[in-house]
Amino acid sequence: MRLVTRAGWKARAPKNTYTVTWATRTEFFVHHTDGPQDQSIKSIQDFHMGPSRGWSDIGYNFLVHADGTIYEGRGWLTVGAHCPDHNRTGIGVAFIGDNNPTAAAKKSIRYLYDEACRRAGRKLRQLGHGDRFPTACPGPRLQAWVDAGMPAEAEEAPKVVVKDGVPQWPGRVLKVSEPMQRGDDVKTWQGKLAKRGWTIDVDGWYGPKSRTVCRGYQRATGLPVTGEVDAATWEMTWSWTKAPSE
Ligand SMILES: [Zn+2]
């Protein structure tokens, strides 16, 4: 894991520093910076310390680049400025980007989470910024990843074979899991549901939102309501022109 310390990115000195102990830390927040992936750490710090924010330092405890590099922000035990009312209890880690997290970045965020739990001596609660504050941060993809338990690596998806114009059952049950399932099979199924008029993100990630749609579809077609796309649910998706309550 590549870590760039404050000295490494030539951080400005903080105006103030308040620290807590590990006993106070109970939460781990995932954010995104809502900006370009190539934004420099220094420019983020300048923005946070400048007139529009006026904070004592860069707001986050750590930041993670798309290539997986970790940048030290305020560090483990300094109170940050990333989520009102949760800056003492919560460690804030930001992905540098806007709803376009990479596998490398997620691996590094997961590493920081595991390291935080190790140092705290217990499991910290996994949260997206939006779980505790009305904001779209950290974006739907990172939020789904947090909801799935922040899996470090995704399972390899099987190839979808199309026979007579019908995508065949890929052989794995699609479900919310850790690591989170991602792949063409998920996207193919989501795409078909979207075509049938269901409101679903066709992003190839099987997260809680896909599960909700799956349950609704199973209910509509009289299948057992499991929230998992098994062979019967997959085949039903292509065999019915219209479910009774669709
Ligand atoms: Zn945030």
PDB file of C-alpha atoms and ligand atoms in Angstrom:
ATOM      1  CA  MET A   1       0.000   0.000   0.000  1.00  0.00           C
ATOM      2  CA  ARG A   2       1.502   3.341  -1.040  1.00  0.00           C
ATOM      3  CA  LEU A   3       1.064   6.049   1.591  1.00  0.00           C
ATOM      4  CA  VAL A   4       2.104   9.661   1.061  1.00  0.00           C
ATOM      5  CA  THR A   5       2.582  11.481   4.352  1.00  0.00           C
ATOM      6  CA  ARG A   6       1.852  15.160   4.879  1.00  0.00           C
ATOM      7  CA  ALA A   7       5.538  15.923   4.436  1.00  0.00           C
ATOM      8  CA  GLY A   8       5.426  13.920   1.212  1.00  0.00           C
ATOM      9  CA  TRP A   9       2.754  16.115  -0.358  1.00  0.00           C
ATOM     10  CA  LYS A  10       4.143  19.276   1.266  1.00  0.00           C
ATOM     11  CA  ALA A  11       1.077  20.019   3.363  1.00  0.00           C
ATOM     12  CA  ARG A  12       0.615  23.431   4.929  1.00  0.00           C
ATOM     13  CA  ALA A  13       0.691  23.375   8.729  1.00  0.00           C
ATOM     14  CA  PRO A  14      -2.801  23.207  10.304  1.00  0.00           C
ATOM     15  CA  LYS A  15      -4.116  26.355  11.986  1.00  0.00           C
ATOM     16  CA  ASN A  16      -5.444  24.243  14.880  1.00  0.00           C
ATOM     17  CA  THR A  17      -5.304  20.593  15.885  1.00  0.00           C
ATOM     18  CA  TYR A  18      -7.756  18.780  18.142  1.00  0.00           C
ATOM     19  CA  THR A  19      -7.179  15.141  18.805  1.00  0.00           C
ATOM     20  CA  VAL A  20      -9.260  12.345  20.289  1.00  0.00           C
ATOM     21  CA  THR A  21      -8.276   8.871  21.476  1.00  0.00           C
ATOM     22  CA  TRP A  22      -9.178   5.575  19.833  1.00  0.00           C
ATOM     23  CA  ALA A  23     -11.830   5.108  22.527  1.00  0.00           C
ATOM     24  CA  THR A  24     -13.793   7.954  20.899  1.00  0.00           C
ATOM     25  CA  ARG A  25     -13.573   6.568  17.362  1.00  0.00           C
ATOM     26  CA  THR A  26     -16.607   4.441  16.528  1.00  0.00           C
ATOM     27  CA  GLU A  27     -17.326   5.269  12.885  1.00  0.00           C
ATOM     28  CA  PHE A  28     -15.595   5.162   9.517  1.00  0.00           C
ATOM     29  CA  PHE A  29     -16.984   7.486   6.832  1.00  0.00           C
ATOM     30  CA  VAL A  30     -16.494   7.157   3.094  1.00  0.00           C
ATOM     31  CA  HIS A  31     -16.660  10.332   0.988  1.00  0.00           C
ATOM     32  CA  HIS A  32     -15.815  11.472  -2.475  1.00  0.00           C
ATOM     33  CA  THR A  33     -14.378  14.890  -3.253  1.00  0.00           C
ATOM     34  CA  ASP A  34     -16.994  15.499  -5.952  1.00  0.00           C
ATOM     35  CA  GLY A  35     -14.245  16.726  -8.297  1.00  0.00           C
ATOM     36  CA  PRO A  36     -11.805  15.490 -10.949  1.00  0.00           C
ATOM     37  CA  GLN A  37      -9.684  12.413 -10.254  1.00  0.00           C
ATOM     38  CA  ASP A  38      -6.486  14.361 -10.961  1.00  0.00           C
ATOM     39  CA  GLN A  39      -7.181  17.099  -8.428  1.00  0.00           C
ATOM     40  CA  SER A  40      -4.079  17.693  -6.325  1.00  0.00           C
ATOM     41  CA  ILE A  41      -4.112  17.221  -2.561  1.00  0.00           C
ATOM     42  CA  LYS A  42      -2.615  20.656  -2.111  1.00  0.00           C
ATOM     43  CA  SER A  43      -5.431  22.307  -4.057  1.00  0.00           C
ATOM     44  CA  ILE A  44      -8.000  20.470  -1.911  1.00  0.00           C
ATOM     45  CA  GLN A  45      -6.215  21.668   1.218  1.00  0.00           C
ATOM     46  CA  ASP A  46      -6.053  25.227  -0.130  1.00  0.00           C
ATOM     47  CA  PHE A  47      -9.781  25.111  -0.850  1.00  0.00           C
ATOM     48  CA  HIS A  48     -10.626  23.799   2.637  1.00  0.00           C
ATOM     49  CA  MET A  49      -8.379  26.328   4.385  1.00  0.00           C
ATOM     50  CA  GLY A  50      -9.370  29.215   2.103  1.00  0.00           C
ATOM     51  CA  PRO A  51     -12.141  31.788   2.419  1.00  0.00           C
ATOM     52  CA  SER A  52     -14.980  29.572   1.168  1.00  0.00           C
ATOM     53  CA  ARG A  53     -14.494  26.915   3.901  1.00  0.00           C
ATOM     54  CA  GLY A  54     -12.140  28.512   6.411  1.00  0.00           C
ATOM     55  CA  TRP A  55     -11.210  25.220   8.072  1.00  0.00           C
ATOM     56  CA  SER A  56      -8.042  24.678  10.082  1.00  0.00           C
ATOM     57  CA  ASP A  57      -6.715  22.051   7.661  1.00  0.00           C
ATOM     58  CA  ILE A  58      -7.745  19.716   4.844  1.00  0.00           C
ATOM     59  CA  GLY A  59     -11.087  18.306   6.002  1.00  0.00           C
ATOM     60  CA  TYR A  60     -10.498  14.558   5.651  1.00  0.00           C
ATOM     61  CA  ASN A  61      -8.425  12.207   7.739  1.00  0.00           C
ATOM     62  CA  PHE A  62      -7.177  10.441   4.601  1.00  0.00           C
ATOM     63  CA  LEU A  63      -7.673  10.750   0.853  1.00  0.00           C
ATOM     64  CA  VAL A  64      -7.365   8.034  -1.771  1.00  0.00           C
ATOM     65  CA  HIS A  65      -6.388   8.540  -5.403  1.00  0.00           C
ATOM     66  CA  ALA A  66      -7.887   6.470  -8.244  1.00  0.00           C
ATOM     67  CA  ASP A  67      -4.564   4.615  -8.550  1.00  0.00           C
ATOM     68  CA  GLY A  68      -4.867   3.481  -4.927  1.00  0.00           C
ATOM     69  CA  THR A  69      -2.321   5.875  -3.429  1.00  0.00           C
ATOM     70  CA  ILE A  70      -3.284   6.940   0.092  1.00  0.00           C
ATOM     71  CA  TYR A  71      -2.636  10.521   1.166  1.00  0.00           C
ATOM     72  CA  GLU A  72      -2.452  11.412   4.828  1.00  0.00           C
ATOM     73  CA  GLY A  73      -4.916  14.203   5.613  1.00  0.00           C
ATOM     74  CA  ARG A  74      -5.366  14.979   9.287  1.00  0.00           C
ATOM     75  CA  GLY A  75      -4.378  11.429  10.211  1.00  0.00           C
ATOM     76  CA  TRP A  76      -6.037   8.878  12.508  1.00  0.00           C
ATOM     77  CA  LEU A  77      -6.816  10.805  15.666  1.00  0.00           C
ATOM     78  CA  THR A  78      -7.122  14.444  14.669  1.00  0.00           C
ATOM     79  CA  VAL A  79     -10.709  15.689  14.578  1.00  0.00           C
ATOM     80  CA  GLY A  80     -11.602  16.318  10.940  1.00  0.00           C
ATOM     81  CA  ALA A  81     -14.146  18.476   9.110  1.00  0.00           C
ATOM     82  CA  HIS A  82     -16.063  15.995   6.980  1.00  0.00           C
ATOM     83  CA  CYS A  83     -19.429  15.244   8.621  1.00  0.00           C
ATOM     84  CA  PRO A  84     -21.134  17.580  11.127  1.00  0.00           C
ATOM     85  CA  ASP A  85     -21.583  16.046  14.603  1.00  0.00           C
ATOM     86  CA  HIS A  86     -19.471  13.033  13.612  1.00  0.00           C
ATOM     87  CA  ASN A  87     -15.988  14.457  13.336  1.00  0.00           C
ATOM     88  CA  ARG A  88     -14.912  13.286  16.779  1.00  0.00           C
ATOM     89  CA  THR A  89     -16.414   9.822  16.479  1.00  0.00           C
ATOM     90  CA  GLY A  90     -15.801   9.327  12.783  1.00  0.00           C
ATOM     91  CA  ILE A  91     -12.717   8.943  10.627  1.00  0.00           C
ATOM     92  CA  GLY A  92     -13.341  10.499   7.207  1.00  0.00           C
ATOM     93  CA  VAL A  93     -11.745   9.032   4.102  1.00  0.00           C
ATOM     94  CA  ALA A  94     -12.347  10.627   0.706  1.00  0.00           C
ATOM     95  CA  PHE A  95     -11.998   9.112  -2.721  1.00  0.00           C
ATOM     96  CA  ILE A  96     -10.635  11.797  -5.062  1.00  0.00           C
ATOM     97  CA  GLY A  97     -13.244  11.822  -7.816  1.00  0.00           C
ATOM     98  CA  ASP A  98     -16.956  11.938  -8.517  1.00  0.00           C
ATOM     99  CA  ASN A  99     -18.918   8.671  -8.466  1.00  0.00           C
ATOM    100  CA  ASN A 100     -16.221   6.884 -10.460  1.00  0.00           C
ATOM    101  CA  PRO A 101     -14.374   4.806  -7.852  1.00  0.00           C
ATOM    102  CA  THR A 102     -11.744   2.365  -9.061  1.00  0.00           C
ATOM    103  CA  ALA A 103     -10.984  -1.108  -7.750  1.00  0.00           C
ATOM    104  CA  ALA A 104      -7.567   0.158  -6.599  1.00  0.00           C
ATOM    105  CA  ALA A 105      -9.145   3.005  -4.628  1.00  0.00           C
ATOM    106  CA  LYS A 106     -11.649   0.694  -2.966  1.00  0.00           C
ATOM    107  CA  LYS A 107      -8.875  -1.694  -2.014  1.00  0.00           C
ATOM    108  CA  SER A 108      -7.028   1.177  -0.314  1.00  0.00           C
ATOM    109  CA  ILE A 109     -10.131   2.454   1.467  1.00  0.00           C
ATOM    110  CA  ARG A 110     -10.739  -1.082   2.705  1.00  0.00           C
ATOM    111  CA  TYR A 111      -7.137  -1.236   3.878  1.00  0.00           C
ATOM    112  CA  LEU A 112      -7.638   1.999   5.853  1.00  0.00           C
ATOM    113  CA  TYR A 113     -10.826   0.605   7.360  1.00  0.00           C
ATOM    114  CA  ASP A 114      -9.125  -2.625   8.466  1.00  0.00           C
ATOM    115  CA  GLU A 115      -6.201  -0.664   9.860  1.00  0.00           C
ATOM    116  CA  ALA A 116      -8.542   1.669  11.767  1.00  0.00           C
ATOM    117  CA  CYS A 117     -10.362  -1.322  13.289  1.00  0.00           C
ATOM    118  CA  ARG A 118      -7.056  -2.905  14.230  1.00  0.00           C
ATOM    119  CA  ARG A 119      -5.884   0.266  15.955  1.00  0.00           C
ATOM    120  CA  ALA A 120      -9.232   0.798  17.665  1.00  0.00           C
ATOM    121  CA  GLY A 121      -9.334  -2.812  18.808  1.00  0.00           C
ATOM    122  CA  ARG A 122     -12.894  -3.259  17.541  1.00  0.00           C
ATOM    123  CA  LYS A 123     -15.058  -2.951  14.461  1.00  0.00           C
ATOM    124  CA  LEU A 124     -15.930   0.585  13.441  1.00  0.00           C
ATOM    125  CA  ARG A 125     -19.289   1.261  11.821  1.00  0.00           C
ATOM    126  CA  GLN A 126     -19.062   1.536   8.034  1.00  0.00           C
ATOM    127  CA  LEU A 127     -20.891   4.615   6.756  1.00  0.00           C
ATOM    128  CA  GLY A 128     -21.256   6.761   3.674  1.00  0.00           C
ATOM    129  CA  HIS A 129     -21.427  10.511   4.289  1.00  0.00           C
ATOM    130  CA  GLY A 130     -25.085  10.450   3.189  1.00  0.00           C
ATOM    131  CA  ASP A 131     -25.929   7.976   5.968  1.00  0.00           C
ATOM    132  CA  ARG A 132     -25.508  10.762   8.540  1.00  0.00           C
ATOM    133  CA  PHE A 133     -25.942  13.992   6.581  1.00  0.00           C
ATOM    134  CA  PRO A 134     -28.269  15.038   3.732  1.00  0.00           C
ATOM    135  CA  THR A 135     -25.807  14.797   0.838  1.00  0.00           C
ATOM    136  CA  ALA A 136     -25.293  12.719  -2.311  1.00  0.00           C
ATOM    137  CA  CYS A 137     -21.707  12.052  -1.137  1.00  0.00           C
ATOM    138  CA  PRO A 138     -20.039   9.545  -1.663  1.00  0.00           C
ATOM    139  CA  GLY A 139     -22.130   8.887  -4.812  1.00  0.00           C
ATOM    140  CA  PRO A 140     -24.286   5.812  -5.540  1.00  0.00           C
ATOM    141  CA  ARG A 141     -21.422   3.479  -6.419  1.00  0.00           C
ATOM    142  CA  LEU A 142     -19.346   4.011  -3.299  1.00  0.00           C
ATOM    143  CA  GLN A 143     -22.512   4.025  -1.208  1.00  0.00           C
ATOM    144  CA  ALA A 144     -23.549   0.645  -2.639  1.00  0.00           C
ATOM    145  CA  TRP A 145     -20.058  -0.620  -1.944  1.00  0.00           C
ATOM    146  CA  VAL A 146     -20.244   0.587   1.672  1.00  0.00           C
ATOM    147  CA  ASP A 147     -23.704  -1.013   2.009  1.00  0.00           C
ATOM    148  CA  ALA A 148     -22.246  -4.294   0.751  1.00  0.00           C
ATOM    149  CA  GLY A 149     -19.610  -4.223   3.503  1.00  0.00           C
ATOM    150  CA  MET A 150     -16.751  -2.584   1.575  1.00  0.00           C
ATOM    151  CA  PRO A 151     -15.519  -5.733  -0.206  1.00  0.00           C
ATOM    152  CA  ALA A 152     -11.907  -5.470  -1.352  1.00  0.00           C
ATOM    153  CA  GLU A 153     -12.231  -7.505  -4.500  1.00  0.00           C
ATOM    154  CA  ALA A 154     -15.097  -8.460  -6.719  1.00  0.00           C
ATOM    155  CA  GLU A 155     -15.811 -12.036  -7.738  1.00  0.00           C
ATOM    156  CA  GLU A 156     -15.041 -12.764 -11.381  1.00  0.00           C
ATOM    157  CA  ALA A 157     -18.258 -12.761 -13.394  1.00  0.00           C
ATOM    158  CA  PRO A 158     -19.115 -15.591 -15.770  1.00  0.00           C
ATOM    159  CA  LYS A 159     -19.645 -14.790 -19.441  1.00  0.00           C
ATOM    160  CA  VAL A 160     -23.222 -14.459 -20.606  1.00  0.00           C
ATOM    161  CA  VAL A 161     -23.989 -16.725 -23.566  1.00  0.00           C
ATOM    162  CA  VAL A 162     -26.811 -15.628 -25.870  1.00  0.00           C
ATOM    163  CA  LYS A 163     -28.740 -18.445 -27.537  1.00  0.00           C
ATOM    164  CA  ASP A 164     -31.490 -17.698 -30.085  1.00  0.00           C
ATOM    165  CA  GLY A 165     -31.444 -14.097 -28.893  1.00  0.00           C
ATOM    166  CA  VAL A 166     -31.971 -15.107 -25.269  1.00  0.00           C
ATOM    167  CA  PRO A 167     -29.193 -14.647 -22.689  1.00  0.00           C
ATOM    168  CA  GLN A 168     -28.692 -17.974 -20.934  1.00  0.00           C
ATOM    169  CA  TRP A 169     -28.578 -18.477 -17.167  1.00  0.00           C
ATOM    170  CA  PRO A 170     -24.935 -17.668 -16.300  1.00  0.00           C
ATOM    171  CA  GLY A 171     -24.680 -20.237 -13.520  1.00  0.00           C
ATOM    172  CA  ARG A 172     -24.270 -18.028 -10.484  1.00  0.00           C
ATOM    173  CA  VAL A 173     -26.995 -16.662  -8.251  1.00  0.00           C
ATOM    174  CA  LEU A 174     -27.003 -12.865  -8.315  1.00  0.00           C
ATOM    175  CA  LYS A 175     -27.298 -11.530  -4.786  1.00  0.00           C
ATOM    176  CA  VAL A 176     -26.069  -8.880  -2.410  1.00  0.00           C
ATOM    177  CA  SER A 177     -22.846 -10.305  -1.082  1.00  0.00           C
ATOM    178  CA  GLU A 178     -19.373  -9.562   0.157  1.00  0.00           C
ATOM    179  CA  PRO A 179     -17.426  -9.146  -2.069  1.00  0.00           C
ATOM    180  CA  MET A 180     -20.021  -7.371  -4.142  1.00  0.00           C
ATOM    181  CA  GLN A 181     -21.026  -9.043  -7.384  1.00  0.00           C
ATOM    182  CA  ARG A 182     -20.305  -7.161 -10.542  1.00  0.00           C
ATOM    183  CA  GLY A 183     -20.315  -8.147 -14.184  1.00  0.00           C
ATOM    184  CA  ASP A 184     -22.030  -8.544 -17.505  1.00  0.00           C
ATOM    185  CA  ASP A 185     -24.482 -11.040 -16.065  1.00  0.00           C
ATOM    186  CA  VAL A 186     -25.667  -8.452 -13.537  1.00  0.00           C
ATOM    187  CA  LYS A 187     -25.802  -5.750 -16.202  1.00  0.00           C
ATOM    188  CA  THR A 188     -27.647  -8.000 -18.653  1.00  0.00           C
ATOM    189  CA  TRP A 189     -30.308  -8.788 -16.077  1.00  0.00           C
ATOM    190  CA  GLN A 190     -30.618  -5.149 -14.964  1.00  0.00           C
ATOM    191  CA  GLY A 191     -30.885  -4.066 -18.618  1.00  0.00           C
ATOM    192  CA  LYS A 192     -33.749  -6.456 -19.275  1.00  0.00           C
ATOM    193  CA  LEU A 193     -35.625  -5.306 -16.163  1.00  0.00           C
ATOM    194  CA  ALA A 194     -35.101  -1.673 -17.215  1.00  0.00           C
ATOM    195  CA  LYS A 195     -36.534  -2.518 -20.656  1.00  0.00           C
ATOM    196  CA  ARG A 196     -39.532  -4.048 -18.960  1.00  0.00           C
ATOM    197  CA  GLY A 197     -40.162  -0.720 -17.277  1.00  0.00           C
ATOM    198  CA  TRP A 198     -38.629  -1.295 -13.869  1.00  0.00           C
ATOM    199  CA  THR A 199     -36.646   1.538 -12.325  1.00  0.00           C
ATOM    200  CA  ILE A 200     -33.178   0.062 -11.895  1.00  0.00           C
ATOM    201  CA  ASP A 201     -29.591   1.262 -12.343  1.00  0.00           C
ATOM    202  CA  VAL A 202     -28.002  -0.642 -15.229  1.00  0.00           C
ATOM    203  CA  ASP A 203     -24.505  -0.376 -13.769  1.00  0.00           C
ATOM    204  CA  GLY A 204     -23.451  -4.013 -13.441  1.00  0.00           C
ATOM    205  CA  TRP A 205     -23.326  -3.919  -9.622  1.00  0.00           C
ATOM    206  CA  TYR A 206     -25.718  -6.149  -7.683  1.00  0.00           C
ATOM    207  CA  GLY A 207     -26.366  -3.892  -4.701  1.00  0.00           C
ATOM    208  CA  PRO A 208     -29.320  -3.328  -2.371  1.00  0.00           C
ATOM    209  CA  LYS A 209     -31.245  -1.409  -5.060  1.00  0.00           C
ATOM    210  CA  SER A 210     -31.056  -4.344  -7.466  1.00  0.00           C
ATOM    211  CA  ARG A 211     -32.210  -6.614  -4.660  1.00  0.00           C
ATOM    212  CA  THR A 212     -35.255  -4.408  -4.054  1.00  0.00           C
ATOM    213  CA  VAL A 213     -36.195  -4.514  -7.743  1.00  0.00           C
ATOM    214  CA  CYS A 214     -35.612  -8.273  -7.812  1.00  0.00           C
ATOM    215  CA  ARG A 215     -37.996  -8.739  -4.890  1.00  0.00           C
ATOM    216  CA  GLY A 216     -40.620  -6.609  -6.607  1.00  0.00           C
ATOM    217  CA  TYR A 217     -40.229  -8.566  -9.816  1.00  0.00           C
ATOM    218  CA  GLN A 218     -40.459 -11.907  -8.012  1.00  0.00           C
ATOM    219  CA  ARG A 219     -43.578 -10.728  -6.222  1.00  0.00           C
ATOM    220  CA  ALA A 220     -45.111  -9.576  -9.524  1.00  0.00           C
ATOM    221  CA  THR A 221     -44.433 -12.890 -11.239  1.00  0.00           C
ATOM    222  CA  GLY A 222     -45.342 -15.184  -8.363  1.00  0.00           C
ATOM    223  CA  LEU A 223     -41.818 -16.454  -7.747  1.00  0.00           C
ATOM    224  CA  PRO A 224     -40.489 -17.017  -4.235  1.00  0.00           C
ATOM    225  CA  VAL A 225     -39.427 -13.567  -3.010  1.00  0.00           C
ATOM    226  CA  THR A 226     -35.745 -13.992  -2.200  1.00  0.00           C
ATOM    227  CA  GLY A 227     -34.143 -10.891  -3.707  1.00  0.00           C
ATOM    228  CA  GLU A 228     -31.722 -13.240  -5.441  1.00  0.00           C
ATOM    229  CA  VAL A 229     -31.641 -13.865  -9.182  1.00  0.00           C
ATOM    230  CA  ASP A 230     -31.539 -17.648  -9.332  1.00  0.00           C
ATOM    231  CA  ALA A 231     -32.107 -19.751 -12.473  1.00  0.00           C
ATOM    232  CA  ALA A 232     -35.903 -19.525 -12.208  1.00  0.00           C
ATOM    233  CA  THR A 233     -35.889 -15.750 -11.768  1.00  0.00           C
ATOM    234  CA  TRP A 234     -33.407 -15.330 -14.626  1.00  0.00           C
ATOM    235  CA  GLU A 235     -35.484 -17.477 -16.978  1.00  0.00           C
ATOM    236  CA  MET A 236     -38.713 -15.753 -15.969  1.00  0.00           C
ATOM    237  CA  THR A 237     -37.110 -12.412 -16.829  1.00  0.00           C
ATOM    238  CA  TRP A 238     -36.893 -13.462 -20.470  1.00  0.00           C
ATOM    239  CA  SER A 239     -39.845 -15.826 -20.748  1.00  0.00           C
ATOM    240  CA  TRP A 240     -42.715 -13.519 -19.799  1.00  0.00           C
ATOM    241  CA  THR A 241     -43.713 -10.710 -22.083  1.00  0.00           C
ATOM    242  CA  LYS A 242     -45.519  -9.003 -19.201  1.00  0.00           C
ATOM    243  CA  ALA A 243     -46.010 -10.073 -15.614  1.00  0.00           C
ATOM    244  CA  PRO A 244     -49.603  -9.781 -14.330  1.00  0.00           C
ATOM    245  CA  SER A 245     -48.848  -6.733 -12.185  1.00  0.00           C
ATOM    246  CA  GLU A 246     -46.066  -5.180 -14.275  1.00  0.00           C
TER     247      GLU A 246
HETATM  248 ZN    ZN B   1     -18.682  13.685   1.985  1.00  0.00          ZN
END
